[in-house]
Structures are given as C-alpha cells and as structure tokens.
PDB file of C-alpha atoms and ligand atoms in Angstrom:
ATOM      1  CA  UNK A 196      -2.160  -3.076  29.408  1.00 76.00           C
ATOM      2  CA  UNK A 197      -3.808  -0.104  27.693  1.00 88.00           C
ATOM      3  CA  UNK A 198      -1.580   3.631  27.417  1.00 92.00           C
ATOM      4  CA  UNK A 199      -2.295   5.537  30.110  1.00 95.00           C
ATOM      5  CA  UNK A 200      -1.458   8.333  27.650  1.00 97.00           C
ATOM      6  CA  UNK A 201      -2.726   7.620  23.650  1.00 97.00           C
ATOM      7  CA  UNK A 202       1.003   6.467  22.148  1.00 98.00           C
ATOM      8  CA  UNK A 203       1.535   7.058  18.502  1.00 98.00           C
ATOM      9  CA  UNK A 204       4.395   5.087  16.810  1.00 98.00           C
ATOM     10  CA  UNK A 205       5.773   7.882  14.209  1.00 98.00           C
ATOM     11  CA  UNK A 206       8.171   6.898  11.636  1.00 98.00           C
ATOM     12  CA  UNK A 207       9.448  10.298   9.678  1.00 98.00           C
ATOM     13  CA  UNK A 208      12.815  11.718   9.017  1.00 97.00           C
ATOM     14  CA  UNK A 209      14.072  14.677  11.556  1.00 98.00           C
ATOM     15  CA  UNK A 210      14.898  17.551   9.447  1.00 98.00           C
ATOM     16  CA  UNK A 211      16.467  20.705  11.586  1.00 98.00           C
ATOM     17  CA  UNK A 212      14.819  23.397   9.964  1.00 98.00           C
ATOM     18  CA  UNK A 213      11.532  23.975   7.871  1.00 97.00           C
ATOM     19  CA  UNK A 214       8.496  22.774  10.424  1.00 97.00           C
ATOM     20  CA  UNK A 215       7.887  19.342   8.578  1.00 97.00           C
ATOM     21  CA  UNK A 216       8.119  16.175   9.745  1.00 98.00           C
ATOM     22  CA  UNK A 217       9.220  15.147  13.179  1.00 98.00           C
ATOM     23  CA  UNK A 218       9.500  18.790  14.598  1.00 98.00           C
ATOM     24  CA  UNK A 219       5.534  19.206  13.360  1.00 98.00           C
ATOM     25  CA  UNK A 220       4.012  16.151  14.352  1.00 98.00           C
ATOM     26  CA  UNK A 221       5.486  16.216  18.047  1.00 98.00           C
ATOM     27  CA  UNK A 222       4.273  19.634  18.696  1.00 98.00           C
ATOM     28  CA  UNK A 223       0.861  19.035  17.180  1.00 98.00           C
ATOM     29  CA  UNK A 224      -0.221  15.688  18.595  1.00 98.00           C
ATOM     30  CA  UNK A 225       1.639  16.544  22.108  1.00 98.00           C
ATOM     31  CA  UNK A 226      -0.685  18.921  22.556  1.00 98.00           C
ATOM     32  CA  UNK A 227      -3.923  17.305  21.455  1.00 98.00           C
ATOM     33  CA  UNK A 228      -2.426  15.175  24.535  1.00 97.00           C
ATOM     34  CA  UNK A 229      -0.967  11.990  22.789  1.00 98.00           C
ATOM     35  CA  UNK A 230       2.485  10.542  23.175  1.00 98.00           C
ATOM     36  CA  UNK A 231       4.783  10.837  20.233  1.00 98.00           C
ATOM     37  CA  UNK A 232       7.611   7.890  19.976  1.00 98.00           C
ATOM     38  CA  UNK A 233       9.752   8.785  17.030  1.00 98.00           C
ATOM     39  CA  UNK A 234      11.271   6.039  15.084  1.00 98.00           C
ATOM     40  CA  UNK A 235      13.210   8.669  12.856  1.00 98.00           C
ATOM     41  CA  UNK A 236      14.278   7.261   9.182  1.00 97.00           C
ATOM     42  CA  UNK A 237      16.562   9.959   8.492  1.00 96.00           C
ATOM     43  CA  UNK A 238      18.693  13.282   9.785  1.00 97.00           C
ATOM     44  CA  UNK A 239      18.622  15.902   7.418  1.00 97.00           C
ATOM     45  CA  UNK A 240      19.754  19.713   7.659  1.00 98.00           C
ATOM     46  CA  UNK A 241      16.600  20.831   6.629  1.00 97.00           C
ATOM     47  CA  UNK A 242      13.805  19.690   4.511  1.00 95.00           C
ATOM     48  CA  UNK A 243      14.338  19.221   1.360  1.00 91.00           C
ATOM     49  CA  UNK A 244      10.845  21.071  -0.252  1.00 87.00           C
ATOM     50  CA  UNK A 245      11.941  24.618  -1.382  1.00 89.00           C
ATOM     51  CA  UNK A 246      16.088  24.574   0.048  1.00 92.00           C
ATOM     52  CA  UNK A 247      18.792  23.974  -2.516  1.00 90.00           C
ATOM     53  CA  UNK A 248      20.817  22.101  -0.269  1.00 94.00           C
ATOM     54  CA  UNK A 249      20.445  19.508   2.541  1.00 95.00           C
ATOM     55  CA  UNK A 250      22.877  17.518   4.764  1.00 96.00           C
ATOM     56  CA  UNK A 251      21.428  13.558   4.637  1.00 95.00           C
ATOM     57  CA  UNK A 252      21.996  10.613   7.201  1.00 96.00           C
ATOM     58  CA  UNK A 253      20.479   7.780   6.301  1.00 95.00           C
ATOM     59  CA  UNK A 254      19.462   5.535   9.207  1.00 97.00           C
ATOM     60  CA  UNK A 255      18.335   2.917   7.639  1.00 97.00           C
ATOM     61  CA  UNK A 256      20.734   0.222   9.391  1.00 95.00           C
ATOM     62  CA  UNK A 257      19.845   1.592  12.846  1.00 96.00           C
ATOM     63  CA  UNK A 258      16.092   1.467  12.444  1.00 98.00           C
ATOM     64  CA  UNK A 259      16.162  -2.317  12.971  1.00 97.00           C
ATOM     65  CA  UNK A 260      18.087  -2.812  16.325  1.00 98.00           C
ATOM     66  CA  UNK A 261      15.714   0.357  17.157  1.00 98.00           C
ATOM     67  CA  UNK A 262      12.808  -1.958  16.797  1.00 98.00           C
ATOM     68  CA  UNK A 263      14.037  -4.887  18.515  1.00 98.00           C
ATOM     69  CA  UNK A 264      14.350  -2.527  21.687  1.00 98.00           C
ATOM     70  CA  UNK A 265      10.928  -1.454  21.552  1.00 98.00           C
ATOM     71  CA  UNK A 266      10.036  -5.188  21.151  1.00 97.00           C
ATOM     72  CA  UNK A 267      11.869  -5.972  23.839  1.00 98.00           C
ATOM     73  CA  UNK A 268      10.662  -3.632  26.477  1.00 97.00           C
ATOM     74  CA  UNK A 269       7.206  -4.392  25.393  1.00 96.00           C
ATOM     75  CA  UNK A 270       6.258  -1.064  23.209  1.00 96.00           C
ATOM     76  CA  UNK A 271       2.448  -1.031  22.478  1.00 96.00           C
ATOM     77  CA  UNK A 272       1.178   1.720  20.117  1.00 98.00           C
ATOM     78  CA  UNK A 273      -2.580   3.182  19.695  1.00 98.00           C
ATOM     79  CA  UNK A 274      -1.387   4.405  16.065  1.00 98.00           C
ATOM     80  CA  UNK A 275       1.264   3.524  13.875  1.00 98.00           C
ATOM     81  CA  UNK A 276       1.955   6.663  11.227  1.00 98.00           C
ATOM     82  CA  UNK A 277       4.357   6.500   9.013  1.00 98.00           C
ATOM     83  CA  UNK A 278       5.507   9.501   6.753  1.00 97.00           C
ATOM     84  CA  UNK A 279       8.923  10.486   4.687  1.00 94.00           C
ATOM     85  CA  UNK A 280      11.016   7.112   4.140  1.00 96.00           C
ATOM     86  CA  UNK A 281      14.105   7.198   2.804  1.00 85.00           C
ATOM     87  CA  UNK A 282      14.934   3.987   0.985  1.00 90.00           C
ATOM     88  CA  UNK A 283      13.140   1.072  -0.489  1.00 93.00           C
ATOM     89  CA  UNK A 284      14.371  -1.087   2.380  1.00 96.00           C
ATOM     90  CA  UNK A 285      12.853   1.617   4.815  1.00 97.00           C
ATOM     91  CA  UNK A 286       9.724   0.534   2.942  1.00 97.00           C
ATOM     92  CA  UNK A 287      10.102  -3.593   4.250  1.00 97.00           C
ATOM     93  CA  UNK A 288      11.316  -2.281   7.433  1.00 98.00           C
ATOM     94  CA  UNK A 289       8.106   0.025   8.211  1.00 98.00           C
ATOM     95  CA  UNK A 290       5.516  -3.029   6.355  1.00 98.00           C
ATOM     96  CA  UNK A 291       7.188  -5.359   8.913  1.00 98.00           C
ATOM     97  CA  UNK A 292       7.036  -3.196  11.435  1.00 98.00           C
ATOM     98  CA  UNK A 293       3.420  -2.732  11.012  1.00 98.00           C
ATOM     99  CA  UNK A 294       2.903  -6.845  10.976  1.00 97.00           C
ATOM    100  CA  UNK A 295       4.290  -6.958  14.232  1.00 97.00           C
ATOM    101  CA  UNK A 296       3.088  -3.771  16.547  1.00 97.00           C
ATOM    102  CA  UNK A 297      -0.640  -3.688  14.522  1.00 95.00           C
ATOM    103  CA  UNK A 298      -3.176  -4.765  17.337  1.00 91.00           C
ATOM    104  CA  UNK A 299      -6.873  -4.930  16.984  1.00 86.00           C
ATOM    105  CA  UNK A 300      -7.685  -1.596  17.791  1.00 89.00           C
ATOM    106  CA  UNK A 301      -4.558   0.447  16.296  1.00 96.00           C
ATOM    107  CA  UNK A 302      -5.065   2.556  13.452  1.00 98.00           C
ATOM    108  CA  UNK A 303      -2.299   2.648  10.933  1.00 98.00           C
ATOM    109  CA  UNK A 304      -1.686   5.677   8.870  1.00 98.00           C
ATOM    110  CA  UNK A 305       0.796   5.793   5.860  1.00 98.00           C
ATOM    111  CA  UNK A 306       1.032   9.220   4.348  1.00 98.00           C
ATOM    112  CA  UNK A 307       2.203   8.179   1.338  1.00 98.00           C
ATOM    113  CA  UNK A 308       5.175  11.531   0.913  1.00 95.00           C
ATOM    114  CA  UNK A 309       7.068  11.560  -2.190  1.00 95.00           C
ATOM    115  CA  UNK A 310       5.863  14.677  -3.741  1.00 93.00           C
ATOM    116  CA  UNK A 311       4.100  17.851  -4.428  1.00 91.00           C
ATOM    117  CA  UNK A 312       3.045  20.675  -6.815  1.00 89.00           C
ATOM    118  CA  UNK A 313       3.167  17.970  -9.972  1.00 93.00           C
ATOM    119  CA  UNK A 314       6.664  16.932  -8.815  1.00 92.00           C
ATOM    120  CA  UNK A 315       8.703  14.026  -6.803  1.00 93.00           C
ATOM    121  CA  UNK A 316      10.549  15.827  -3.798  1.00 89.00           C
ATOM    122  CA  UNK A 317      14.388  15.804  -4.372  1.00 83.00           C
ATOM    123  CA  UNK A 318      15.555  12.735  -2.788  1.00 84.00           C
ATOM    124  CA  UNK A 319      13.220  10.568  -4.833  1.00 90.00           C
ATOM    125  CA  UNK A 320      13.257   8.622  -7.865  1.00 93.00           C
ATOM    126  CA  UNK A 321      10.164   7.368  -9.637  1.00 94.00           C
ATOM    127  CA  UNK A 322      11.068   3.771  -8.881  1.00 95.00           C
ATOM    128  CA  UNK A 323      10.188   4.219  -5.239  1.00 96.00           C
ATOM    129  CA  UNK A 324       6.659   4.982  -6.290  1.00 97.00           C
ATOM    130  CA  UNK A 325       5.807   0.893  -6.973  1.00 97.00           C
ATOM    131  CA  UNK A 326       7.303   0.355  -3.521  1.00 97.00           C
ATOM    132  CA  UNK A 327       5.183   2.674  -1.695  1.00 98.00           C
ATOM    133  CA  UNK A 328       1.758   1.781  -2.977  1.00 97.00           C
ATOM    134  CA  UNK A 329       2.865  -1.962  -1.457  1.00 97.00           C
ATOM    135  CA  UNK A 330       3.175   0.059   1.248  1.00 98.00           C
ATOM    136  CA  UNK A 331      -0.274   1.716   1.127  1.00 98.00           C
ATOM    137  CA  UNK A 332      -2.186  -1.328   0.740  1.00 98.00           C
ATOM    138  CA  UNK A 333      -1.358  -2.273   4.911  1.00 97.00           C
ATOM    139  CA  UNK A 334      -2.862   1.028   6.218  1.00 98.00           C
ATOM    140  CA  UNK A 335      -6.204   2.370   7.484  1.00 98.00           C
ATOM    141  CA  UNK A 336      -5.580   5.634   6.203  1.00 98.00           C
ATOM    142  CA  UNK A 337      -3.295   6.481   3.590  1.00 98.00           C
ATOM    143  CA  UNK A 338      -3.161  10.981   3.133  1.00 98.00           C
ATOM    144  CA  UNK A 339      -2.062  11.487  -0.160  1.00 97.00           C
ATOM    145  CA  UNK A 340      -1.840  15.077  -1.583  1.00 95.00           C
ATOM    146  CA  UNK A 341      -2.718  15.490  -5.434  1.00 95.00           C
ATOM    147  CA  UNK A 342       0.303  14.711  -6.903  1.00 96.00           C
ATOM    148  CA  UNK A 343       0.772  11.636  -4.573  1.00 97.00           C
ATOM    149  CA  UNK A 344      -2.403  10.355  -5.752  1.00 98.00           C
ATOM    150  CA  UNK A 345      -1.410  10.761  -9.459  1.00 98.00           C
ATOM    151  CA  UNK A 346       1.582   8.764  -9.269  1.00 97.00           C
ATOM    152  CA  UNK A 347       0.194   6.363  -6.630  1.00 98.00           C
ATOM    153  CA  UNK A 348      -2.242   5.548  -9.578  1.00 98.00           C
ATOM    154  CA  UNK A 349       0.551   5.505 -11.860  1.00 97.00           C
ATOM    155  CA  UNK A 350      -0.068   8.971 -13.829  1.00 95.00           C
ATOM    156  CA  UNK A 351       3.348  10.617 -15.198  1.00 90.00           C
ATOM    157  CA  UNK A 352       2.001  13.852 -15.694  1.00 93.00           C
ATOM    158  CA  UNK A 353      -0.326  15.388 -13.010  1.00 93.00           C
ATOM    159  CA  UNK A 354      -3.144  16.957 -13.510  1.00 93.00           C
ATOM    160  CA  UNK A 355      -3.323  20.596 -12.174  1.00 90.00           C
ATOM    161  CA  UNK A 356      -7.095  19.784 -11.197  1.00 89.00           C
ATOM    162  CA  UNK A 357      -9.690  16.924 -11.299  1.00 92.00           C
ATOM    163  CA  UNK A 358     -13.013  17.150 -11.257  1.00 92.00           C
ATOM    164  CA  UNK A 359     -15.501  15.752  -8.982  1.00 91.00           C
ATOM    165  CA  UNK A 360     -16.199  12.862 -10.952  1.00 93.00           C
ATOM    166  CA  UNK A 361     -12.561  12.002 -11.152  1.00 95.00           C
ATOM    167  CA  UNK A 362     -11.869  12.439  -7.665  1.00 95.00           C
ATOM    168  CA  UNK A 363     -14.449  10.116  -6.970  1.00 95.00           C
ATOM    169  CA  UNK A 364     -12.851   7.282  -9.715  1.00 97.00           C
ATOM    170  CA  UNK A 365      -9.351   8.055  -7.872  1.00 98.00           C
ATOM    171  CA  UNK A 366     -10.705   7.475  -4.368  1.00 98.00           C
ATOM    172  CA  UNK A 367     -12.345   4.352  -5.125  1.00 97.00           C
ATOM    173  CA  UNK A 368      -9.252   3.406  -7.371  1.00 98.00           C
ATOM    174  CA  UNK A 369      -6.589   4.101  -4.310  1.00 98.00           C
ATOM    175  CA  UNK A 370      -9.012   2.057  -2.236  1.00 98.00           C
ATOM    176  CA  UNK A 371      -8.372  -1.325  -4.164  1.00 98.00           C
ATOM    177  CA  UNK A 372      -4.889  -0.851  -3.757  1.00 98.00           C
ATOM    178  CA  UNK A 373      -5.778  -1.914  -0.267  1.00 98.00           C
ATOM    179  CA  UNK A 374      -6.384   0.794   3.017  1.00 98.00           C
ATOM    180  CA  UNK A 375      -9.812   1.307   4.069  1.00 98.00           C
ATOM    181  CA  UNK A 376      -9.944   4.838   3.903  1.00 98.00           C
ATOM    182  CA  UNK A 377      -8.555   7.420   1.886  1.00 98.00           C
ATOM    183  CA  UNK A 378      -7.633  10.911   2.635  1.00 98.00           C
ATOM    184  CA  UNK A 379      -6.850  13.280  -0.845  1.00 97.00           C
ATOM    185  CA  UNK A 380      -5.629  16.790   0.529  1.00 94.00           C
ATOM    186  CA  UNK A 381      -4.946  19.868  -1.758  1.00 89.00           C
ATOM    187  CA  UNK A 382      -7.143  18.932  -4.225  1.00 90.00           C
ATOM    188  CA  UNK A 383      -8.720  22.827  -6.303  1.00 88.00           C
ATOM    189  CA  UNK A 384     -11.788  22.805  -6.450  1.00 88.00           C
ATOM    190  CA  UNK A 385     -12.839  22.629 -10.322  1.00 86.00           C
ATOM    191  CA  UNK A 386     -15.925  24.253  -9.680  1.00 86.00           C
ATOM    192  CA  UNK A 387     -15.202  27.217  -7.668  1.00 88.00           C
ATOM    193  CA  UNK A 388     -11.089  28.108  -8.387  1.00 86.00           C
ATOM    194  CA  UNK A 389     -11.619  30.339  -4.913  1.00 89.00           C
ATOM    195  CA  UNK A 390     -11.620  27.413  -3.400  1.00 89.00           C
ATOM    196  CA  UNK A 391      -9.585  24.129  -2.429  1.00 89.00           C
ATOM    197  CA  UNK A 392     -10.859  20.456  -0.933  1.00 91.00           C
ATOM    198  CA  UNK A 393     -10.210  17.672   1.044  1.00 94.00           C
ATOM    199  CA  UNK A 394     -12.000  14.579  -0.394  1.00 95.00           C
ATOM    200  CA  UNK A 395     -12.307  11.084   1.756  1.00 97.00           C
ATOM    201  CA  UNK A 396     -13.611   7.970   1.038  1.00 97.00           C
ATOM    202  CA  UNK A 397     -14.347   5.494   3.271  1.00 97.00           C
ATOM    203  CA  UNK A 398     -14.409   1.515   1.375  1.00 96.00           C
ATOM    204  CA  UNK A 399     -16.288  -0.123   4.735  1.00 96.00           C
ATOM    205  CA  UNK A 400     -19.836   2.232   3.935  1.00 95.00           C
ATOM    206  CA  UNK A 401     -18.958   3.722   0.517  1.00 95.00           C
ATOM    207  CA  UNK A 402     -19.013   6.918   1.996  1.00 96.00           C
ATOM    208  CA  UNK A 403     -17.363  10.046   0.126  1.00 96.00           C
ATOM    209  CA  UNK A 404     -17.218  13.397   2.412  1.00 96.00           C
ATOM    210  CA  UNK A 405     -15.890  16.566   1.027  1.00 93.00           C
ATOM    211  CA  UNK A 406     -14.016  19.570   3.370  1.00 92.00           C
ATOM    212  CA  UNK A 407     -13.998  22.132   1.444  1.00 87.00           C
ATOM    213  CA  UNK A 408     -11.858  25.892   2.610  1.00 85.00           C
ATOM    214  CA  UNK A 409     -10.883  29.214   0.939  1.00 84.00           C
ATOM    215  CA  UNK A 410      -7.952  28.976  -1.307  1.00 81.00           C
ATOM    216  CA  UNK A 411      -5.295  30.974  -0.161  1.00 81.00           C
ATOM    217  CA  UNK A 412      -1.844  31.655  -2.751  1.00 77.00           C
ATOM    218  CA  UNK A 413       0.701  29.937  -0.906  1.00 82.00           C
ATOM    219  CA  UNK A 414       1.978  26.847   0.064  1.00 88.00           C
ATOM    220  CA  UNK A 415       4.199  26.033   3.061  1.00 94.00           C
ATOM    221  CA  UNK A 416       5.916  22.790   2.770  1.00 93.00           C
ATOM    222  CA  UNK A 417       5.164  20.477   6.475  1.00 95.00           C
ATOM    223  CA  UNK A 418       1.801  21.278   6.338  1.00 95.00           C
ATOM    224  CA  UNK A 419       0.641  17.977   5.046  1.00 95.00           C
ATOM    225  CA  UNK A 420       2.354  16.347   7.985  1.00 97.00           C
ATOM    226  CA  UNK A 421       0.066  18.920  10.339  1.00 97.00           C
ATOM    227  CA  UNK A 422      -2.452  18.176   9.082  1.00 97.00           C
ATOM    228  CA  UNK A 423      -1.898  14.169   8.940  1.00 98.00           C
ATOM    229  CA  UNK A 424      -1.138  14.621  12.840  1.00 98.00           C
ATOM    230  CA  UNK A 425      -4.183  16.727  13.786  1.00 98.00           C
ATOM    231  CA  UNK A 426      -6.481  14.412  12.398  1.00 98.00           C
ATOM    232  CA  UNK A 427      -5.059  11.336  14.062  1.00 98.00           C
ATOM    233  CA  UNK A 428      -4.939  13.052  17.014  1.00 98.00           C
ATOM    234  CA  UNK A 429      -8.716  13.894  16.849  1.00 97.00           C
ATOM    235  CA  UNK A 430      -9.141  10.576  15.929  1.00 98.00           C
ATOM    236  CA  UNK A 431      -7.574   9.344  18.674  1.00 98.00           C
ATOM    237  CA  UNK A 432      -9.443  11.597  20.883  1.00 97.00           C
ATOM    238  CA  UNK A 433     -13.201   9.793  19.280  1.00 96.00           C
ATOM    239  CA  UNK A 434     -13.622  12.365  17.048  1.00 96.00           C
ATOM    240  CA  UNK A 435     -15.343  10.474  13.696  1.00 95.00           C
ATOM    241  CA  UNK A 436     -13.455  10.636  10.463  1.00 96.00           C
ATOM    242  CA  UNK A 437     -15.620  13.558   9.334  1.00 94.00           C
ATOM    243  CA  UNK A 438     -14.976  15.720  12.035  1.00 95.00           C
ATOM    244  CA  UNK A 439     -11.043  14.588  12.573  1.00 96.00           C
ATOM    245  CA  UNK A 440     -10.584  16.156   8.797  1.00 95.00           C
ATOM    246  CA  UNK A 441     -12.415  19.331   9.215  1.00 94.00           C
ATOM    247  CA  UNK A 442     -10.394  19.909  12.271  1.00 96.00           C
ATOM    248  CA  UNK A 443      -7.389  19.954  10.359  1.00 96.00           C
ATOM    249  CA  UNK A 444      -8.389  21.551   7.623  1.00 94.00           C
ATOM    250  CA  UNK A 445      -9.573  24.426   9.564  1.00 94.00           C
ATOM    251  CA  UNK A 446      -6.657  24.502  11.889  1.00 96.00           C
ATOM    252  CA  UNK A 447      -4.174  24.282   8.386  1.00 95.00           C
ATOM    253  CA  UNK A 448      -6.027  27.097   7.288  1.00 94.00           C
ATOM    254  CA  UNK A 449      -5.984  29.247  10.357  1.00 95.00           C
ATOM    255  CA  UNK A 450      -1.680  28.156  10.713  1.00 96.00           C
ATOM    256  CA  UNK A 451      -1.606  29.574   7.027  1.00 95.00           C
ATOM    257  CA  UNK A 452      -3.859  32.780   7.449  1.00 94.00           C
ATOM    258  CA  UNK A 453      -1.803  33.574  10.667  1.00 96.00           C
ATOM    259  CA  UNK A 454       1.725  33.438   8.196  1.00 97.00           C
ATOM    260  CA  UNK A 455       0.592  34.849   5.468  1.00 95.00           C
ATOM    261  CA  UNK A 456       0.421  38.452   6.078  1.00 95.00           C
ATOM    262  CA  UNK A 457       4.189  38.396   7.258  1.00 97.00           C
ATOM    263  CA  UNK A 458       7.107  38.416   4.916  1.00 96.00           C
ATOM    264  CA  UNK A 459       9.309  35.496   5.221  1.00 97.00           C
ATOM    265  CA  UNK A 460      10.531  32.327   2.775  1.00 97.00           C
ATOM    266  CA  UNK A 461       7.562  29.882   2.485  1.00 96.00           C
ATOM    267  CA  UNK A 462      10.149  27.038   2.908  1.00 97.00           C
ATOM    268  CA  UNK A 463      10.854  27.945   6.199  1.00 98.00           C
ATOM    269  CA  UNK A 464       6.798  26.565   6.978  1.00 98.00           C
ATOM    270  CA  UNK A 465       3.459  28.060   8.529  1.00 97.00           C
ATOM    271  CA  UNK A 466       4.177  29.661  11.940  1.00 98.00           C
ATOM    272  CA  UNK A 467       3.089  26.337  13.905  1.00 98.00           C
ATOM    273  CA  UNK A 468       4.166  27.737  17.124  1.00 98.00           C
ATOM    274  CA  UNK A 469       1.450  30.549  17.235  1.00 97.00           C
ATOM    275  CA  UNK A 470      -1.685  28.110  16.503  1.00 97.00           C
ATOM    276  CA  UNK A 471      -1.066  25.443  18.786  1.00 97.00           C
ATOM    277  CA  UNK A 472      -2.794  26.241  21.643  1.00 96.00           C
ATOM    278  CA  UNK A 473      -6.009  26.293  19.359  1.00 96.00           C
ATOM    279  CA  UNK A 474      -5.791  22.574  19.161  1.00 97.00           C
ATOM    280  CA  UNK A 475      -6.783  22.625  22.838  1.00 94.00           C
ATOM    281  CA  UNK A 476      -9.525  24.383  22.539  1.00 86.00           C
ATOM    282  CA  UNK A 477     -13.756  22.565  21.714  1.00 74.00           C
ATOM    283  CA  UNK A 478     -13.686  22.627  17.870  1.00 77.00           C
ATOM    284  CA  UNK A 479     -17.129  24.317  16.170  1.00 80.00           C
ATOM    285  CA  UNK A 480     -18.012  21.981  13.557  1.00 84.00           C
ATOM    286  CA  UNK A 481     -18.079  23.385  10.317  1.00 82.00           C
ATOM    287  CA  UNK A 482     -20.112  22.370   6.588  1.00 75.00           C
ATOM    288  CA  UNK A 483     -18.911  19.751   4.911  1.00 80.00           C
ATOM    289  CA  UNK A 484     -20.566  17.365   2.476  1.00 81.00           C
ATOM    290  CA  UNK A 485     -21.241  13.532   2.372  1.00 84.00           C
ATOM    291  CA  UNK A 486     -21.271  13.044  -1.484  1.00 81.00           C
ATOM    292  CA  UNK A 487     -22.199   9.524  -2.154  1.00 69.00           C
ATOM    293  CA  UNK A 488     -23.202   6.715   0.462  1.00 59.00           C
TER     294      UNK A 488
HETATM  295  O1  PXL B 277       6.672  17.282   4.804  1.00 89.78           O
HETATM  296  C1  PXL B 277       7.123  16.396   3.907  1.00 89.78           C
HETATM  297  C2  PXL B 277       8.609  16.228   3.981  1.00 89.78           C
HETATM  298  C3  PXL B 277       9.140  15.361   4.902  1.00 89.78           C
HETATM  299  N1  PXL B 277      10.465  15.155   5.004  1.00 89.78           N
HETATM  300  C4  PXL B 277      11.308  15.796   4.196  1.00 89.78           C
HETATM  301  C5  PXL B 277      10.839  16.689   3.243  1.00 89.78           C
HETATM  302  C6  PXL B 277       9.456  16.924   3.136  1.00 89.78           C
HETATM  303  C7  PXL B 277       8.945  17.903   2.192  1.00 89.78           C
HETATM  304  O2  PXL B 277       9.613  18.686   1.620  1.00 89.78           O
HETATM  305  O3  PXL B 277      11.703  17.317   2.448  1.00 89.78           O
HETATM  306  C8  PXL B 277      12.771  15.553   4.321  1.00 89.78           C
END
C-alpha cells in the first residue's frame, strides 16, 4: 500500500546539541511534509565538528533487532538516507538494510560523512574510507562535500579547490564507483573566489548541472545534512534534480545569511529554527547551468 504521508527511512546518529544530524533532518523534511523514521546509529552529547569533547553510545548491536521490527510490522519507505555511521559493521548493517527495504520506486541516498575542511571528523579513521565507498556504490545519490570526494577517490591530501575540468573528472570518477547520480557540495569556485558551487552529475543522460551562490566566510557544521534533507524532500515532492539542489542551496544560504550577522560559536550550527517556515513556501527558480549533456 503506498504512504499516505512520503516516509523517509533515516539512518544518522542523534547528537544533543549542534543542529546536525537527526535534530536537522526531522525539522527540515517534517516540514516539507514527509515522515521522518529514525533508525539512529549513535547517541552522542553533541556533534563532534568544532567541540572538544563528546559523550558516545554506540548502537550498533541494537540497530539489528531495530530492523527486524520494522520488518515485521511491514515498514515501507519512499527514501532510504543514510548519513553519519559509526562503525564498519554499521556499514553491512545499512548495505543490507538497503537490499531488503529498496523497492522500485525508492530513492536511496548515502551522504557519504566522514569529513570536512581537508580533514576526517574525530571519530574516524582512514580505514573506514574503503568501507564507505562499498557503501556508495548501492545509492542513487551519494552528497559528498569536497573533502569527502577527495578521499572517496582515494586522495590523502585535499585539494583546497578544483577546477572545472577536475570537477568534471571527479564526478564521472565517483560515478563508476556505482550511484547514478552525484551530488559535490562546497566546492570554491576556481574562477570567481566570491563564489562557491554545487556540481551534479547525473550517469543515466551524462548530464553535469552547476548551482552556483555567494561565498560567505563561515561554515556551520549540520549544514550538509540540511541541505541533503531539503533536496530529498523536494525530490520527493516531484521537484527534478535540478531544481531539488537549487532549493537547498538557496535555503543553506538564506539559514547562513540569517546567522551570520549574530555573534555566537559556529559549532553550535545555522539558526535552523528561524528559516523553516521558508521551506513551505513556492520556491522562485533561480540560474543555474547544465555544463555538459
Ligand atoms: O553533520 C555531520 C555530522 C554528523 N554526525 C556527527 C558529526 C557531524 C559533523 O560534525 O559530528 C556526530
């Protein structure tokens, strides 16, 4: 029987405090009006981008009585989006997972998080970086940020900026580890430092779109999870890849324009809680650019 209610399977740790993960994507996709089941991998503190210290449980050995619930009261999801995992065991529990709940029509979304700013977040350890692009190759859409890309492609050092040649070469080379389309966020733009990108590709049509947006000094740690849940929820809603990405880059840009002028830790994340209700409203479609078909 099909959801009443769009019904996202979302598999991310719960941190307490920062605006990432969990306590992002319910908010965000609630409101675009889609149903948020949490399959959390993890209870932390707070996140870990930008804090010192963190309290960590691992639930790693829960997760899989978890799923044999949903299985057996019949869960069917429209999306399955996985996010922050916590182990390399997470990783065969989430590809399973996937095998099992994927139906013809469901879109599965791995957003590849292990790092940022050139660097793995704190709870990782580069051998987790060969597990998750086994992980990529099941999804739809994989959302890596720069530095995700680098090491997904097996760089050690990562590149402050590539140009648009390169980004096309890494596209195409995340691609033929296996999802269909790929999402790069925060990637500066090489030829114009005032501003930043989002560059897609999609394998199916060899299409390559660009979403470009002014670069503004700061970054706010959960925003790549906002951003990951916006456009799956415009995707969800019809919305075409195109449009789903320019939605959330122009909603991640007004969250960070609305935060910026106040003075308060980045780590503690864009003030979400403001914005939200513009993710109700008709979206103008801005510029972007289809680069190669
Ligand atoms: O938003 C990515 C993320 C998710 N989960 C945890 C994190 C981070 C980024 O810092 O620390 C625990």
């Amino acid at each position: 029987m099909e959801n009443i209610i769009k019904r996202v399977a979302a598999i991310h740790d719960l941190s307490g405090f920062g605006r990432s993960s969990l306590t992002t994507i319910i908010p965000t996709l609630s409101t675009m009006g889609i149903q948020v089941c949490p399959l959390p991998t993890a209870i932390l503190s707070n996140h870990t981008g930008g804090f010192e210290t963190f309290s960590y449980v691992d639930l790693t050995d829960s997760m899989e009585d978890y799923i044999l619930h949903w299985k057996g009261i019949g869960m069917e999801f429209d999306c399955i989006y996985s996010g922050f995992l916590g182990s390399g065991k997470q990783i065969d529990i989430v590809s399973r997972f996937i095998d099992d709940f994927r139906h013809q029509d469901a879109l599965v979304v791995v957003d590849p998080v292990m790092g940022d700013n050139g660097h793995l977040y704190a709870s990782f350890t580069p051998d987790f970086i060969p597990l998750m692009r086994k992980l990529v190759a099941k999804a739809d859409i994989i959302t890596p940020n720069l530095t995700e890309a680098a090491f997904l492609l097996g760089f050690e050092e990562v590149p402050q900026t590539i140009t648009k040649d390169e980004a096309l070469v890494w596209l195409r080379k995340l691609a033929d580890l296996g999802p269909k389309m790929v999402v790069i966020t925060s990637v500066p733009d090489c030829e114009d430092p005032t501003r930043t990108d989002v560059m897609a590709y999609k394998q199916e049509t060899n299409t390559v779109w660009e979403m470009s947006c002014k670069y503004i000094p700061a970054s706010y740690p959960g925003t790549g999870d906002t951003f990951a849940s916006v456009m799956i929820g415009s995707l969800l809603q019809g919305d075409s890849l195109p449009v789903a990405l320019d939605r959330a880059v122009q909603f991640i840009s007004q969250c960070i324009k609305a935060s910026i002028g106040y003075d308060y830790p980045k780590r503690n994340g864009i003030l979400l809680e403001r914005e939200l209700d513009f993710l109700r409203t008709r979206h103008k479609i801005s510029d972007f650019e289809i680069l190669s078909c």
